[in-house]
Amino acid sequence: MAVRPGLWPAILGIVLAAWLRGSGAQQSATVASPVPGASPDLLPHFLVEPEDVYIVKNKPVLLVCKAVPATQIFFKCNGEWVRQVDHVTERSTDGSSGLPTMEVRINVSRQQVEKVFGLEEYWCQCVAWSSSGTTKSQKAYIRIAYLRKNFEQEPLAKEVSLEQGIVLPCRPPEGIPPAEVEWLRNEDLVDPSLDPNVYITREHSLVVRQARLADTANYTCVAKNIVARRRSASAAVIVYVNGGWSTWTEWSVCSASCGRGWQKRSRSCTNPAPLNGGAFCEGQNVQKTACATLCPVDGSWGSWSKWSACGLDCTHWRSRECSDPAPRNGGEECRGADLDTRNCTSDLCLHTASGPEDVALYIGLVAVAVCLILLLLVLILIYCRKKEGLDSDVADSSILTSGFQPVSIKPNKADNPHLLTIQPDLSTTTTTYQGSLCPRQDGPSPKFQLSNGHLLSPLGGGRHTLHHSSPTSEAEDFVSRLSTQNYFRTLPRGTSNMAYGTFNFLGGRLMIPNTGISLLIPPDAIPRGKIYEIYLTLHKPEDVRLPLAGCQTLLSPIVSCGPPGVLLTRPVILAMDHCGEPSPDSWSLHLKKQSCEGSWEDVLHLGEESPSHLYYCQLEAGACYVFTEQLGRFALVGEALSVAATKRLKLLLFAPVACTSLEYNIRVYCLHDTHDALKEVLQLEKQLGGQLIQEPRVLHFKDSYHSLRLSIHDVPSSLWKSKVLVSYQEIPFYHIWNGTQQHLHCTFTLERVNPSTSDLACKVWVWQVEGDGQSFNINFNITKDTRFAELLALESEGGVPALVGPSAFKIPFLIRQKIITSLDPPCSRGADWRTLAQKLHLDSHLSFFASKPSPTAMLLNLWEARHFPNGNLGQLAAAVAGLGQPDAGLFTVSEAEC
């Protein structure tokens, strides 16, 4: 049956409606639906199909569809037909086949996509018709493109050692389409194809297989897509190199060409040198060891032999040998002839016997020789008796007490009025002591026994005097003498931080009052016949450049004793405070000494001492005692091994004594817990007119890189107004930790609302972040409350800066000698110096004491340094008496010794 041409559009519309009812869920890319009986070759096929696109910002996207043969093409989006008016259609004829071609375009806006955004994806596809049927194109998905601002994970700064691997993670921001990632090194693109040491993982992390010095840079992760380009925060990567020691140099020649000296060897931290903050080499860069060189002895002639008999040739001879002494150790041979020949007859060869004249001559010569020998013997006897008188006087001044009482007396003798006053540049003062010398009795008993009951009791009544040095107006002259030498030009020009005195073999003591610093010079430390003028000086840290490396910190004051280079036969003991909390697991402690050239050297690593060391340090809580035979400039330095390492800080609160204005300042000082630091602040506050308003407290400051914070709270607003604009003040960590900055403090300024206000109540908090803290409750009257001033008076130790001879020691000289003689030899029952060291709690390093000629003398010297002037002699006497020595005469003093 023929169909009229006008009915074809109606038929196509019916077919299209029927197709629409059954085609909504088809998902294939291109689907053909032929009309039954039609030729499949005339079905539409697409020359251009719509593709996935992204909407950037608010710009619409264009979808294009082109098919041949095609009579109609429509777009269908998310199951709904696009209106015909939104289509832009172009019709043409295919040149090769003559079939009709149609191209259709539509625009999709952001608003259309956002209507279904979040429910399902927005898609569109084309449907083309021909007389043979219909064909569907592939679906094109339209998405809104975006890139968020924040990275999900940014790279972090790193410090890595050389040749260590580096991983810098990066998770780009969420975006559509997904962002591409690239890396910048110092703003230059990192290209893994050009550098095989670098690659980027699938998770966008940058990996450096082995770190090189050139890899030290700022790294930035960059994420980008069609919408935007985002940059992460830059991560600083530092490739450091830990220092390594070079090999030791050869030992230097012995410093003394004759006798005892020292030699050293060194190494440098240059293999490799530390770079970019790498750790400095651990250990000492200089090693020293004692050495002894045999002194060369030049030969000297012995006496001539007797003349030989006159020979037939009218001559006689005599000889001598180079044996008084003989040359040794490279000494020179004797100069001159060893044989002397002379004519024996005045050129007349007579072989007769000697006449009477010759006999008289010989007798005269012998008489003269005998007279000379007798005269020499008389002189020697006189000298020996004078020397015995001197020693007897010294002994007398040492046994004026029967027990361990401080020998601070000296008997005046008419024949020797200046026995102990041997200080040429110092005036003398006289102190008086009631006591008696050993009584001269005619009874049969030549000795008296010091029983245990009277061991500490003074002897009877008599009156004696002792001369000792004291500071006078000659201090300026002493300092001026020192300042003429190059080494001493850094000494303080005042005398408040300096002590000096003139000493001989009797020894003595120097003290800088109120600082905890002293120098003990034991008996016989200065060779007999020598007199030294010795000084002791406390330095301000800012006046002495002490280099500190890494985590090192100054724990003690910087102290000088000198003059350097003097000969000492026994170690002196330098005592000074420290502010460390010593622990082998937390600290590495070093004793530093400044050489004459000005450089500082580690002369002792505490805990690694050996008997051959020239130095030893007895470390105790709050103080250290340095044994040294070489005077110089010393300081105790600590290097933290962990965050558990702590320093003791003393916290002090000061305020004005008188407040004449509305403002009132509270100064909070954070000092090293040492006497010298406290003395400096007290002198400063005395000048400022300040007073202590709270009891001092101790805070333990950790090596955690956290600063110290200070704040004031609970100030009554009706009476006072705080002028502090921040919630807390802060003292940086390194200002406290390096230990070279003095007078660290913060000031809180308050203002009175009413001039008549005098009562102040508030709280001051001082704490270290993640560390220790202290809280001060202030409640006092600012005009009349002085109850805390007495606390500072207790800190003052006073005392005479210089003590010479027996007055400097608690233990009498002869009692000391008897203890040494009794305890030095080893005892099978253990009643020797080792047991005494255990009783005195000084047995931590017995090998040092054992290396000395008299270990007991070292122990007694240390006891003197630790306990002067307030030591308990009774406890020492009990410790010695408890050793059970079989020698009953240990504390016996003979009448002859008196």
PDB file of C-alpha atoms in Angstrom, residues 782-869:
ATOM      1  CA  ILE A 782      56.166  47.662 100.644  1.00  0.00           C
ATOM      2  CA  THR A 783      57.065  50.381 103.174  1.00  0.00           C
ATOM      3  CA  LYS A 784      58.154  48.427 106.253  1.00  0.00           C
ATOM      4  CA  ASP A 785      58.423  44.683 105.522  1.00  0.00           C
ATOM      5  CA  THR A 786      62.107  43.570 105.598  1.00  0.00           C
ATOM      6  CA  ARG A 787      61.767  40.034 106.925  1.00  0.00           C
ATOM      7  CA  PHE A 788      63.608  38.457 103.977  1.00  0.00           C
ATOM      8  CA  ALA A 789      66.726  40.644 104.261  1.00  0.00           C
ATOM      9  CA  GLU A 790      68.156  38.264 106.884  1.00  0.00           C
ATOM     10  CA  LEU A 791      68.236  35.430 104.338  1.00  0.00           C
ATOM     11  CA  LEU A 792      70.925  37.189 102.338  1.00  0.00           C
ATOM     12  CA  ALA A 793      72.977  37.896 105.437  1.00  0.00           C
ATOM     13  CA  LEU A 794      73.235  34.136 105.952  1.00  0.00           C
ATOM     14  CA  GLU A 795      74.752  33.748 102.492  1.00  0.00           C
ATOM     15  CA  SER A 796      77.816  35.810 103.429  1.00  0.00           C
ATOM     16  CA  GLU A 797      80.811  33.694 104.414  1.00  0.00           C
ATOM     17  CA  GLY A 798      83.226  36.532 105.195  1.00  0.00           C
ATOM     18  CA  GLY A 799      86.695  35.459 106.235  1.00  0.00           C
ATOM     19  CA  VAL A 800      90.224  36.626 105.585  1.00  0.00           C
ATOM     20  CA  PRO A 801      91.180  36.412 101.876  1.00  0.00           C
ATOM     21  CA  ALA A 802      94.685  35.089 102.597  1.00  0.00           C
ATOM     22  CA  LEU A 803      95.910  32.765 105.325  1.00  0.00           C
ATOM     23  CA  VAL A 804      99.590  31.816 105.478  1.00  0.00           C
ATOM     24  CA  GLY A 805     101.208  28.911 107.257  1.00  0.00           C
ATOM     25  CA  PRO A 806      99.569  26.761 109.959  1.00  0.00           C
ATOM     26  CA  SER A 807      96.656  29.193 110.428  1.00  0.00           C
ATOM     27  CA  ALA A 808      95.311  28.074 107.037  1.00  0.00           C
ATOM     28  CA  PHE A 809      94.742  24.480 108.152  1.00  0.00           C
ATOM     29  CA  LYS A 810      92.419  22.824 110.631  1.00  0.00           C
ATOM     30  CA  ILE A 811      94.687  19.843 111.303  1.00  0.00           C
ATOM     31  CA  PRO A 812      97.880  20.576 113.338  1.00  0.00           C
ATOM     32  CA  PHE A 813     101.039  19.953 111.368  1.00  0.00           C
ATOM     33  CA  LEU A 814     102.611  17.274 113.570  1.00  0.00           C
ATOM     34  CA  ILE A 815      99.318  15.391 113.993  1.00  0.00           C
ATOM     35  CA  ARG A 816      98.974  15.489 110.206  1.00  0.00           C
ATOM     36  CA  GLN A 817     102.471  14.065 109.749  1.00  0.00           C
ATOM     37  CA  LYS A 818     101.787  11.250 112.177  1.00  0.00           C
ATOM     38  CA  ILE A 819      98.563  10.308 110.369  1.00  0.00           C
ATOM     39  CA  ILE A 820     100.385  10.296 107.031  1.00  0.00           C
ATOM     40  CA  THR A 821     103.256   8.186 108.376  1.00  0.00           C
ATOM     41  CA  SER A 822     100.837   5.698 109.911  1.00  0.00           C
ATOM     42  CA  LEU A 823      98.331   5.299 107.052  1.00  0.00           C
ATOM     43  CA  ASP A 824     100.478   5.530 103.914  1.00  0.00           C
ATOM     44  CA  PRO A 825     102.044   2.027 104.213  1.00  0.00           C
ATOM     45  CA  PRO A 826      99.665  -0.775 103.134  1.00  0.00           C
ATOM     46  CA  CYS A 827      98.134  -2.702 106.004  1.00  0.00           C
ATOM     47  CA  SER A 828      97.001  -6.320 105.766  1.00  0.00           C
ATOM     48  CA  ARG A 829      94.054  -5.612 108.081  1.00  0.00           C
ATOM     49  CA  GLY A 830      92.871  -2.746 105.871  1.00  0.00           C
ATOM     50  CA  ALA A 831      93.717  -0.039 108.422  1.00  0.00           C
ATOM     51  CA  ASP A 832      95.362   2.233 105.897  1.00  0.00           C
ATOM     52  CA  TRP A 833      94.491   5.256 103.758  1.00  0.00           C
ATOM     53  CA  ARG A 834      91.997   3.311 101.609  1.00  0.00           C
ATOM     54  CA  THR A 835      89.750   2.688 104.623  1.00  0.00           C
ATOM     55  CA  LEU A 836      90.066   6.362 105.585  1.00  0.00           C
ATOM     56  CA  ALA A 837      88.958   7.309 102.049  1.00  0.00           C
ATOM     57  CA  GLN A 838      85.879   5.110 102.415  1.00  0.00           C
ATOM     58  CA  LYS A 839      84.999   6.630 105.771  1.00  0.00           C
ATOM     59  CA  LEU A 840      85.330  10.143 104.303  1.00  0.00           C
ATOM     60  CA  HIS A 841      83.366   9.124 101.160  1.00  0.00           C
ATOM     61  CA  LEU A 842      86.325   9.975  98.934  1.00  0.00           C
ATOM     62  CA  ASP A 843      86.805   6.540  97.384  1.00  0.00           C
ATOM     63  CA  SER A 844      85.329   7.261  93.936  1.00  0.00           C
ATOM     64  CA  HIS A 845      88.766   7.436  92.294  1.00  0.00           C
ATOM     65  CA  LEU A 846      91.312   5.701  94.491  1.00  0.00           C
ATOM     66  CA  SER A 847      93.722   5.192  91.587  1.00  0.00           C
ATOM     67  CA  PHE A 848      94.458   8.927  91.522  1.00  0.00           C
ATOM     68  CA  PHE A 849      95.381   9.020  95.212  1.00  0.00           C
ATOM     69  CA  ALA A 850      97.366   5.793  94.860  1.00  0.00           C
ATOM     70  CA  SER A 851      99.474   7.353  92.096  1.00  0.00           C
ATOM     71  CA  LYS A 852     100.793  10.036  94.491  1.00  0.00           C
ATOM     72  CA  PRO A 853     103.790   9.593  96.808  1.00  0.00           C
ATOM     73  CA  SER A 854     101.514  10.138  99.837  1.00  0.00           C
ATOM     74  CA  PRO A 855      97.851   9.155  99.285  1.00  0.00           C
ATOM     75  CA  THR A 856      96.975  10.081 102.868  1.00  0.00           C
ATOM     76  CA  ALA A 857      98.304  13.615 102.362  1.00  0.00           C
ATOM     77  CA  MET A 858      96.062  13.991  99.286  1.00  0.00           C
ATOM     78  CA  LEU A 859      93.025  12.850 101.311  1.00  0.00           C
ATOM     79  CA  LEU A 860      93.775  15.246 104.168  1.00  0.00           C
ATOM     80  CA  ASN A 861      94.329  18.103 101.720  1.00  0.00           C
ATOM     81  CA  LEU A 862      90.944  17.409 100.124  1.00  0.00           C
ATOM     82  CA  TRP A 863      89.325  17.280 103.555  1.00  0.00           C
ATOM     83  CA  GLU A 864      90.861  20.679 104.350  1.00  0.00           C
ATOM     84  CA  ALA A 865      89.566  22.135 101.062  1.00  0.00           C
ATOM     85  CA  ARG A 866      86.039  20.803 101.627  1.00  0.00           C
ATOM     86  CA  HIS A 867      85.593  21.694 105.299  1.00  0.00           C
ATOM     87  CA  PHE A 868      87.424  24.939 105.958  1.00  0.00           C
ATOM     88  CA  PRO A 869      86.600  26.900 108.109  1.00  0.00           C
TER      89      PRO A 869
END
